Amino acid sequence: MQTFTGTKIVNGIAIGKIKLYKPAVYEISEELVSDIAAEIARYEAAIDKVKEDQNALYEKEMKAGHKDTAGIFEAHALMLDDEDTIIDPCKEVMAEGHTAEYAVRQVFDEVAKAFSEMEDEYFRARSADVIDLKNAMLDVLFGADTANLQGTEPAILVAEDLAPSETVKLDKSLLLGLVTRLGSSNSHTAILARSMNWPTLIQCHDITDDWDGKFAILDGYNSCIYIEPDQEIIDKLSAKQKEDREKEAKLQELKGKPSETKDGQKVRLYANIGGPKDVKAVIENDAEGVGLFRSEFVYLNSPTDPTEDQQFAAYKQVLEGLAPRLVVIRTCDIGADKTIDYMNLDKEENPALGFRAVRICLSRPDFFKRQLRALLRASAFGNLGIMFPMIISKWEVVECKKLLEECKKELEAEGQKIGKYEIGIMIETPAAALCADELAEEVDFFSLGTNDLTQYTCAIDRQSANLERFANTHHPALLRLIRETIEAGHRHGTWVGICGELGADPELSEEFMKWGIDELSVNPKSILPLRERVRNMDLSKFKTESPKPEAKPEPKPEAPKPEVKAEAPKPKGFFGRLFG
Ligand code: PEP
Ligand code: MG
């Protein structure tokens, strides 16, 4: 048995085999080759293999009765046969002496770009299909074992590090726990790990390739992983895992019970989510609403800029699925660690202080308006809150609201139905916290983004593994900003919540309640433990004569309405029709 330590992110025990996760990174040579015929033969073999795979997927989806998805794979197989757009141009590039890999990258990227620049949203979205096919071709040409990237059985995933874009693509049902060599406790991967409640260890510096396939136990409580543990450890930690499961089962009894202290102070316990697939977890964990839907995951999950219709579908699904609960959707918070190739953002020296979130949105109004229109259309299907991130000044809020109003007018002119919605902002910069009084005049609610507020208040890069010992999420400056923001909000009848990770911090729950927090938005798995803490509190001993100031009440939820406009049928086929 060997024992290695790291920094724990999520408590809990994971028992199972290790899967070493190594994403494929391809270096494509620019050097010319002499055997052109051999390259063309490799290329043709790759086309045949990818076509075969796509046809197999088509058959599988048809058998499962998923005609729409099957149609995608059918179209993919046809695309690969397109002489004018794919086959001949690839052969021309190879005839110049380039490798098959080089030709595929060159030609597929050009075709994808042509799609992405088209007027029609449907055709723009086809660019993603071409990129998918390019990746499939490169996997075959490089001989990558993609089926085995994450394995096929549930396992403890061990990786160097994971970017948010990689994490979102993982098959969550195959994950028992997570161990990384790098990473920091406030990174988005750590946040996702908390939300999924995977036992997680970061900064485990001793990871080696020979761990792959070995039996292990990840002990989140003691921040360590045992490789090939002995029987004593297996017995002890299996018992602990059983005890955890029993405790979790007991928490289920709190479903449907009010989130209220013994002396009757209420708080709304909401969930943080990343997309429609999390609706189930919101309901299962009895969250009273969603306080943060990180809409950028809709963008990260998409290989190309999501269209208005694609976004509308995602927002509508969440709003409808959770009505009449309030769902706060944060507008796109791209930038810093959440990078997306298709956004073509410049490299920056200090990305956390750079071009991100609302700064991108206000600089690219067409991009922003696509999201605002999708949100407004979705508002007809539930109870929506629209929240703007990374605000530092009042003019930014005014500008966001102006664009929202512009979109509303456009949609009304088009005859689209729009429901009621609230407007809020994230308080995640010291500037916003200190100007909370004047910002409150513009909005219905504040949500404290304590992850970034900690980073910017303490000048601690939340991504940096080296700064962990300096990071203090209970820093008095941070706590003062939180308390003063709550007070400022309440002075103006603006309700105040917390959607950063601190909202679930057991050591601070009582403080937040004493300060009169209206809402805590935490990962779904933290809802019931937090409700248990709240219900065990008695704040009467802290109460003075002055009662908690009243915040604006939540708007009355509207009954979901039927969809207004049927979506136009999507044309089938592609290049032939497209390029004439
Ligand atoms: C925050 O900054 O606290 C927050 C909730 O947003 P994110 O973690 O996505 O930056
Ligand atoms: Mg933030």
XYZ file of C-alpha atoms and ligand atoms in Angstrom:
591
model
C 0.000 0.000 0.000
C 1.174 3.512 -0.767
C -0.295 6.729 0.644
C -0.131 10.126 -1.054
C -1.490 13.423 0.201
C -2.997 16.500 -1.458
C -5.440 19.265 -0.646
C -9.004 18.109 -0.216
C -11.822 19.916 -1.938
C -14.688 17.620 -1.110
C -14.955 15.266 1.847
C -16.075 11.727 1.362
C -14.697 8.366 0.399
C -14.300 7.007 -3.133
C -13.393 3.375 -3.620
C -12.511 1.918 -6.996
C -10.011 1.632 -9.809
C -7.987 4.594 -11.031
C -8.379 5.930 -14.524
C -5.577 8.188 -15.667
C -7.078 10.919 -17.824
C -4.878 12.139 -20.655
C -6.664 14.246 -23.253
C -5.346 14.024 -26.771
C -3.171 16.935 -27.904
C -2.093 16.703 -31.509
C 1.004 18.333 -32.953
C 0.491 18.493 -36.699
C 3.701 18.559 -38.682
C 4.049 21.179 -41.409
C 6.880 19.261 -43.093
C 6.335 17.976 -46.616
C 6.401 14.252 -47.362
C 7.508 12.454 -50.532
C 5.038 9.540 -50.607
C 1.868 11.374 -51.619
C -0.004 8.189 -52.519
C 0.594 6.787 -49.020
C -0.884 9.928 -47.437
C -3.931 9.762 -49.687
C -4.384 6.094 -48.750
C -4.182 6.942 -45.007
C -6.670 9.730 -45.556
C -9.108 7.454 -47.389
C -8.823 4.789 -44.698
C -9.563 7.417 -42.033
C -12.606 8.673 -43.961
C -13.914 5.106 -44.215
C -13.400 4.487 -40.494
C -15.095 7.736 -39.418
C -17.976 7.085 -41.819
C -18.354 3.599 -40.401
C -18.422 5.024 -36.848
C -21.005 7.655 -37.792
C -23.192 5.054 -39.489
C -22.958 2.829 -36.404
C -24.069 5.753 -34.247
C -26.914 6.395 -36.681
C -28.097 2.784 -36.342
C -27.808 2.879 -32.550
C -29.856 6.081 -32.260
C -32.499 4.823 -34.706
C -32.869 1.647 -32.660
C -33.301 3.757 -29.535
C -36.036 5.723 -31.321
C -34.006 8.981 -31.347
C -34.675 9.989 -34.938
C -33.378 13.555 -34.558
C -30.012 12.528 -33.141
C -29.745 9.752 -35.710
C -30.205 12.388 -38.422
C -27.097 14.198 -37.206
C -24.909 11.128 -37.681
C -26.456 10.376 -41.028
C -25.641 13.919 -42.135
C -22.090 13.553 -40.792
C -21.493 10.454 -42.879
C -22.801 12.268 -45.958
C -20.594 15.284 -45.321
C -17.498 13.085 -45.456
C -18.534 11.943 -48.942
C -18.796 15.471 -50.307
C -16.361 15.597 -53.230
C -16.376 19.326 -53.911
C -16.043 20.553 -50.367
C -14.111 17.867 -48.533
C -12.588 15.094 -50.632
C -11.087 17.026 -53.576
C -9.754 19.966 -51.499
C -8.086 17.513 -49.070
C -6.501 15.638 -51.968
C -5.272 18.910 -53.472
C -3.517 19.819 -50.217
C -1.952 16.357 -50.008
C -0.863 16.608 -53.661
C 1.354 19.522 -52.554
C 3.162 17.052 -50.270
C 1.349 17.786 -47.023
C 0.369 15.032 -44.601
C -3.200 13.728 -44.310
C -3.457 15.338 -40.839
C -2.398 18.712 -42.220
C -4.898 18.477 -45.096
C -7.748 17.544 -42.768
C -7.033 20.405 -40.405
C -6.684 22.900 -43.279
C -9.808 21.934 -45.196
C -12.167 21.158 -42.310
C -11.222 24.405 -40.541
C -11.946 26.390 -43.719
C -15.339 24.742 -44.164
C -16.190 25.276 -40.494
C -15.234 28.941 -40.828
C -17.430 29.321 -43.927
C -20.379 27.923 -41.968
C -19.706 30.076 -38.943
C -19.874 33.237 -41.055
C -23.272 32.492 -42.560
C -26.326 34.631 -41.911
C -28.643 31.756 -41.160
C -28.403 30.539 -37.565
C -29.035 26.951 -38.517
C -26.152 26.873 -40.966
C -23.889 28.753 -38.548
C -24.478 26.001 -36.033
C -23.347 23.383 -38.604
C -19.820 24.624 -38.153
C -19.784 22.547 -34.949
C -20.507 19.383 -36.942
C -17.543 20.030 -39.190
C -15.263 20.572 -36.178
C -16.559 17.337 -34.627
C -15.734 15.495 -37.824
C -12.283 17.070 -38.013
C -11.557 15.851 -34.467
C -12.851 12.385 -35.291
C -10.606 12.274 -38.399
C -7.559 13.408 -36.400
C -8.261 10.836 -33.670
C -8.198 8.103 -36.316
C -5.138 9.464 -38.132
C -3.193 9.745 -34.868
C -4.450 6.333 -33.715
C -5.911 7.774 -30.493
C -7.826 5.435 -28.225
C -10.649 7.910 -27.631
C -13.129 5.336 -26.390
C -10.774 4.823 -23.509
C -10.095 8.466 -22.627
C -12.252 8.303 -19.561
C -12.702 4.533 -19.488
C -15.985 2.705 -19.595
C -16.383 1.793 -15.926
C -16.889 4.069 -12.902
C -13.430 5.090 -11.678
C -11.429 7.583 -9.650
C -10.235 9.998 -12.322
C -6.622 11.137 -11.977
C -5.410 14.037 -14.120
C -2.741 16.680 -14.371
C -5.442 19.343 -14.234
C -8.839 19.872 -15.829
C -10.061 22.984 -17.608
C -13.752 23.864 -17.206
C -14.260 22.978 -20.873
C -12.866 19.481 -20.249
C -14.760 18.981 -17.011
C -18.098 19.712 -18.635
C -17.455 17.015 -21.222
C -16.788 14.255 -18.675
C -19.334 11.513 -18.274
C -20.343 12.212 -14.674
C -21.879 8.780 -14.220
C -18.399 7.275 -14.549
C -16.796 9.435 -11.868
C -16.275 8.149 -8.329
C -13.781 10.807 -7.311
C -11.201 13.172 -8.706
C -7.481 13.689 -8.059
C -5.352 16.320 -9.799
C -1.696 17.278 -9.565
C -2.499 20.965 -10.063
C -5.624 23.031 -9.445
C -6.774 25.420 -6.739
C -9.648 25.250 -4.301
C -11.575 28.094 -5.888
C -11.174 27.029 -9.513
C -14.266 26.195 -11.514
C -13.292 22.548 -11.623
C -13.218 22.525 -7.822
C -16.619 24.216 -7.800
C -17.998 21.590 -10.150
C -16.516 18.828 -8.001
C -18.302 20.281 -4.973
C -21.537 20.537 -6.874
C -21.310 16.886 -7.886
C -20.101 15.908 -4.414
C -17.213 13.878 -5.799
C -14.551 13.230 -3.166
C -11.778 15.414 -4.593
C -8.103 15.968 -3.958
C -6.026 18.616 -5.706
C -2.287 19.315 -5.654
C -1.446 15.685 -5.275
C 2.110 16.047 -6.562
C 3.073 12.375 -6.525
C 0.789 11.176 -9.324
C 2.575 8.777 -11.673
C 1.439 7.026 -14.859
C 1.635 3.596 -13.224
C -1.385 4.423 -11.028
C -3.568 3.743 -14.075
C -5.868 0.780 -13.458
C -4.797 0.246 -9.834
C -7.302 -0.233 -7.020
C -7.381 2.794 -4.688
C -9.294 4.556 -1.958
C -9.591 8.328 -1.982
C -10.089 9.588 1.565
C -11.327 13.180 1.330
C -11.545 13.503 5.127
C -7.828 12.926 5.539
C -6.770 14.542 2.227
C -5.069 11.432 0.936
C -5.267 8.584 -1.542
C -4.269 5.012 -0.801
C -2.968 3.064 -3.786
C -3.559 -0.689 -3.397
C -4.723 -0.239 0.205
C -4.393 -3.030 2.742
C -7.396 -4.844 4.170
C -7.494 -2.819 7.390
C -7.850 0.455 5.445
C -10.414 -1.072 3.072
C -12.569 -2.211 6.003
C -12.271 1.056 7.908
C -13.039 3.318 4.956
C -15.802 1.119 3.565
C -17.496 1.469 6.960
C -17.024 5.257 6.824
C -18.504 5.356 3.318
C -21.521 3.394 4.575
C -21.955 5.796 7.493
C -21.854 8.774 5.064
C -24.567 7.185 2.949
C -26.728 6.640 6.001
C -26.312 10.274 7.075
C -27.237 11.409 3.581
C -30.353 9.232 3.685
C -31.342 10.839 7.018
C -31.053 14.322 5.486
C -33.758 13.367 3.006
C -36.253 13.765 5.848
C -35.705 17.536 5.624
C -37.241 17.723 2.169
C -40.310 19.911 2.188
C -39.449 21.381 5.602
C -39.018 25.172 5.874
C -35.557 26.743 5.886
C -36.202 28.603 9.090
C -34.380 29.073 12.392
C -35.907 28.025 15.710
C -36.873 31.660 16.344
C -38.591 31.926 12.972
C -36.070 33.722 10.699
C -36.405 32.472 7.150
C -33.815 32.217 4.404
C -34.330 30.975 0.850
C -32.007 28.109 -0.025
C -31.318 28.052 -3.740
C -29.023 25.992 -5.932
C -26.160 26.858 -8.289
C -26.383 25.081 -11.637
C -24.639 24.966 -15.017
C -27.433 23.922 -17.359
C -30.626 21.963 -18.021
C -29.076 18.662 -16.965
C -28.873 20.000 -13.378
C -32.645 20.533 -13.044
C -32.961 17.021 -11.656
C -30.446 17.744 -8.872
C -32.314 20.953 -7.949
C -35.540 19.023 -7.488
C -33.927 15.995 -5.826
C -32.235 18.187 -3.252
C -35.362 20.266 -2.663
C -33.790 23.621 -3.559
C -36.318 26.442 -3.386
C -34.995 28.036 -6.565
C -31.834 28.633 -8.563
C -29.684 31.526 -7.385
C -27.013 31.115 -10.045
C -27.308 29.455 -13.430
C -23.823 29.920 -14.863
C -24.954 30.445 -18.447
C -21.374 30.392 -19.716
C -21.539 26.598 -19.431
C -24.081 26.693 -22.260
C -21.331 28.425 -24.267
C -18.562 26.119 -23.015
C -20.632 23.076 -23.936
C -21.044 24.288 -27.482
C -18.285 24.014 -30.103
C -19.503 27.241 -31.706
C -21.198 30.391 -30.516
C -24.667 29.146 -29.439
C -27.498 30.644 -31.454
C -30.395 32.558 -29.927
C -32.638 29.527 -30.457
C -30.153 27.142 -28.854
C -29.852 29.391 -25.808
C -33.598 29.925 -25.632
C -34.117 26.154 -25.607
C -31.673 25.708 -22.693
C -33.135 28.551 -20.594
C -36.715 27.548 -21.332
C -36.018 23.960 -20.312
C -34.676 25.100 -16.931
C -37.407 27.691 -16.303
C -40.181 25.339 -17.312
C -38.682 22.419 -15.430
C -38.459 24.424 -12.212
C -41.520 26.708 -12.408
C -42.777 28.327 -10.257
C -39.377 28.558 -8.527
C -37.247 31.636 -9.235
C -34.351 30.878 -11.598
C -31.565 33.477 -11.687
C -29.651 33.200 -14.946
C -26.345 35.000 -15.002
C -25.410 36.445 -18.366
C -22.309 35.054 -20.019
C -19.296 35.241 -17.676
C -16.607 34.219 -20.133
C -12.954 35.145 -19.667
C -10.264 34.475 -17.046
C -10.181 30.666 -16.652
C -13.300 30.143 -18.789
C -11.872 30.536 -22.261
C -13.587 29.579 -25.486
C -11.759 29.260 -28.803
C -14.577 30.587 -30.958
C -14.647 33.842 -28.991
C -11.210 34.712 -30.392
C -10.163 36.599 -27.293
C -6.663 38.058 -27.120
C -4.164 36.560 -24.686
C -3.854 38.832 -21.683
C -1.236 39.364 -18.996
C -3.846 39.403 -16.222
C -6.951 37.666 -17.545
C -8.790 37.823 -14.195
C -8.462 41.597 -14.394
C -9.062 41.684 -18.097
C -11.615 41.436 -20.823
C -14.283 39.231 -19.269
C -17.973 38.869 -18.471
C -19.995 42.039 -18.901
C -16.953 43.816 -20.357
C -17.055 41.429 -23.335
C -20.850 41.614 -23.535
C -20.973 45.413 -23.597
C -18.177 45.515 -26.198
C -19.930 42.954 -28.439
C -23.571 44.063 -28.366
C -24.694 41.646 -31.102
C -23.305 38.722 -29.121
C -24.893 40.048 -25.897
C -28.251 40.778 -27.501
C -28.530 37.186 -28.739
C -28.414 36.091 -25.100
C -30.717 38.844 -23.823
C -33.320 38.024 -26.485
C -33.117 34.325 -25.598
C -33.575 35.168 -21.909
C -36.537 37.439 -22.539
C -38.225 34.829 -24.722
C -37.639 32.224 -22.014
C -39.133 34.525 -19.358
C -42.590 33.563 -20.624
C -42.046 30.015 -19.345
C -41.289 30.499 -15.657
C -39.998 32.871 -13.042
C -36.781 34.501 -14.241
C -34.067 36.620 -12.678
C -31.473 38.114 -15.050
C -28.129 38.793 -13.408
C -25.133 40.709 -14.743
C -21.655 39.637 -13.582
C -18.403 41.541 -12.864
C -20.053 44.906 -12.372
C -17.900 47.712 -11.022
C -19.888 50.836 -11.996
C -23.437 52.027 -12.239
C -23.103 52.961 -15.921
C -22.483 49.300 -16.784
C -25.782 48.312 -15.166
C -27.576 51.159 -16.936
C -26.058 50.064 -20.257
C -27.053 46.403 -19.709
C -30.592 47.465 -18.878
C -30.750 49.654 -21.994
C -29.782 46.738 -24.214
C -32.314 44.557 -22.428
C -35.015 47.155 -23.055
C -33.962 47.374 -26.724
C -34.320 43.593 -27.064
C -37.682 43.693 -25.326
C -38.986 46.254 -27.825
C -37.705 44.201 -30.762
C -39.354 41.045 -29.460
C -42.626 42.796 -28.740
C -42.626 44.147 -32.300
C -42.103 40.561 -33.508
C -45.134 39.472 -31.467
C -43.136 37.357 -29.005
C -44.475 36.843 -25.494
C -42.349 38.090 -22.626
C -42.980 37.236 -18.981
C -42.077 39.073 -15.801
C -38.477 39.076 -14.660
C -36.269 40.575 -11.997
C -32.932 42.256 -12.657
C -29.917 41.777 -10.446
C -26.154 42.035 -10.369
C -23.301 40.049 -8.924
C -21.399 41.829 -6.197
C -18.026 40.273 -6.800
C -15.684 43.242 -6.960
C -14.741 45.480 -4.033
C -15.824 48.438 -6.204
C -19.362 47.066 -6.433
C -19.508 46.228 -2.725
C -18.352 49.719 -1.784
C -20.815 51.363 -4.204
C -23.658 49.023 -3.231
C -25.916 51.906 -2.188
C -25.964 53.511 -5.610
C -26.054 50.177 -7.462
C -29.051 49.068 -5.383
C -31.089 51.890 -6.895
C -30.846 50.143 -10.274
C -31.701 46.546 -9.412
C -34.092 44.190 -7.634
C -31.414 41.977 -6.115
C -27.738 41.530 -5.368
C -25.918 38.234 -5.321
C -22.537 38.187 -3.605
C -20.005 36.308 -5.716
C -17.640 35.558 -2.887
C -15.235 33.526 -5.040
C -14.216 36.546 -7.047
C -14.852 38.978 -4.210
C -12.229 37.061 -2.180
C -9.794 37.063 -5.099
C -10.137 40.796 -5.762
C -10.305 41.908 -2.118
C -7.298 39.898 -1.001
C -5.384 40.149 -4.327
C -5.163 36.346 -4.364
C -5.411 34.698 -7.790
C -8.131 32.078 -7.299
C -6.453 29.822 -9.876
C -3.059 29.769 -8.227
C -2.106 26.616 -6.378
C 0.900 28.387 -4.824
C -1.155 30.933 -2.938
C -3.336 28.531 -0.964
C -1.574 29.303 2.322
C -2.183 33.029 1.901
C -5.807 32.666 0.876
C -8.270 33.354 3.669
C -11.925 33.084 2.788
C -12.783 34.440 6.255
C -10.640 37.552 5.868
C -12.154 40.378 7.948
C -12.088 42.742 4.954
C -14.168 40.298 2.950
C -16.658 39.693 5.748
C -17.035 43.437 6.235
C -17.784 43.929 2.529
C -20.390 41.161 2.663
C -22.112 42.582 5.713
C -22.094 46.134 4.352
C -23.497 44.957 1.016
C -26.400 43.242 2.791
C -27.076 46.398 4.771
C -26.841 48.644 1.700
C -29.187 46.393 -0.271
C -31.760 46.407 2.494
C -31.617 50.189 2.811
C -32.973 50.289 -0.761
C -35.388 47.355 -0.607
C -33.059 45.178 -2.693
C -32.846 41.560 -1.597
C -29.381 40.125 -1.116
C -28.087 36.604 -1.594
C -24.741 34.840 -1.722
C -23.943 32.563 -4.645
C -20.196 32.097 -4.103
C -18.839 29.008 -2.377
C -18.847 30.808 0.978
C -22.633 30.521 1.026
C -22.248 26.857 2.023
C -19.450 27.426 4.537
C -20.715 25.882 7.793
C -18.577 28.223 9.891
C -20.272 31.303 8.462
C -23.903 30.257 8.124
C -24.876 31.732 11.481
C -23.093 35.037 10.753
C -24.890 35.396 7.427
C -28.213 34.726 9.107
C -27.449 37.266 11.816
C -26.707 39.832 9.134
C -30.105 39.154 7.574
C -29.111 37.394 4.348
C -32.223 36.752 2.215
C -30.975 33.885 0.097
C -28.073 31.435 -0.006
C -27.357 29.762 -3.319
C -25.151 26.719 -2.971
C -24.374 23.543 -4.872
C -27.441 21.272 -4.855
C -25.802 18.703 -2.567
C -25.324 21.383 0.132
C -28.997 22.380 0.330
C -30.169 19.794 2.853
C -27.104 19.992 5.151
C -27.519 23.795 5.126
C -31.234 23.511 5.891
C -30.346 21.273 8.821
C -27.912 23.926 10.145
C -30.445 26.727 9.718
C -33.157 24.764 11.504
C -30.824 24.126 14.432
C -30.044 27.850 14.868
C -31.611 30.069 17.474
C -30.819 33.700 16.710
C -33.045 35.184 19.407
C -30.056 35.682 21.697
C -28.466 38.015 19.121
C -31.561 40.007 18.289
C -31.730 43.706 19.200
C -34.864 45.864 19.125
C -34.317 46.828 15.461
C -35.850 44.080 13.334
C -34.313 42.918 10.086
C -35.120 45.472 7.370
C -37.617 44.231 4.862
C -36.257 43.389 1.443
C -38.325 43.605 -1.722
C -40.522 40.512 -1.935
C -39.950 38.084 -4.746
C -42.390 38.687 -7.608
C -45.330 36.315 -7.716
C -44.509 33.437 -10.011
C -46.464 33.384 -13.227
C -47.968 30.176 -14.473
C -45.911 28.813 -17.366
C -47.444 29.667 -20.710
C -47.519 27.638 -23.871
C -44.825 28.301 -26.431
C -45.734 31.184 -28.677
C -44.153 30.380 -31.933
C -43.402 26.981 -33.373
C -39.757 26.729 -34.426
C -39.220 26.681 -38.166
C -38.339 23.184 -39.398
C -34.592 22.841 -39.862
C -33.445 22.086 -43.356
C -31.841 18.681 -43.831
C -28.661 18.087 -45.846
C -25.802 20.542 -46.070
C -23.028 21.272 -48.535
C -24.909 20.552 -51.776
C -27.754 22.860 -50.892
C -25.494 25.312 -49.213
C -22.752 25.822 -51.698
C -25.084 25.286 -54.593
C -18.215 34.116 -7.682
O -17.321 34.767 -8.223
O -18.346 34.002 -6.451
C -19.201 33.408 -8.509
C -20.254 32.837 -7.984
O -18.974 33.321 -9.830
P -17.863 32.367 -10.501
O -17.348 31.438 -9.432
O -18.520 31.649 -11.601
O -16.830 33.343 -10.962
Mg -17.379 35.290 -10.297
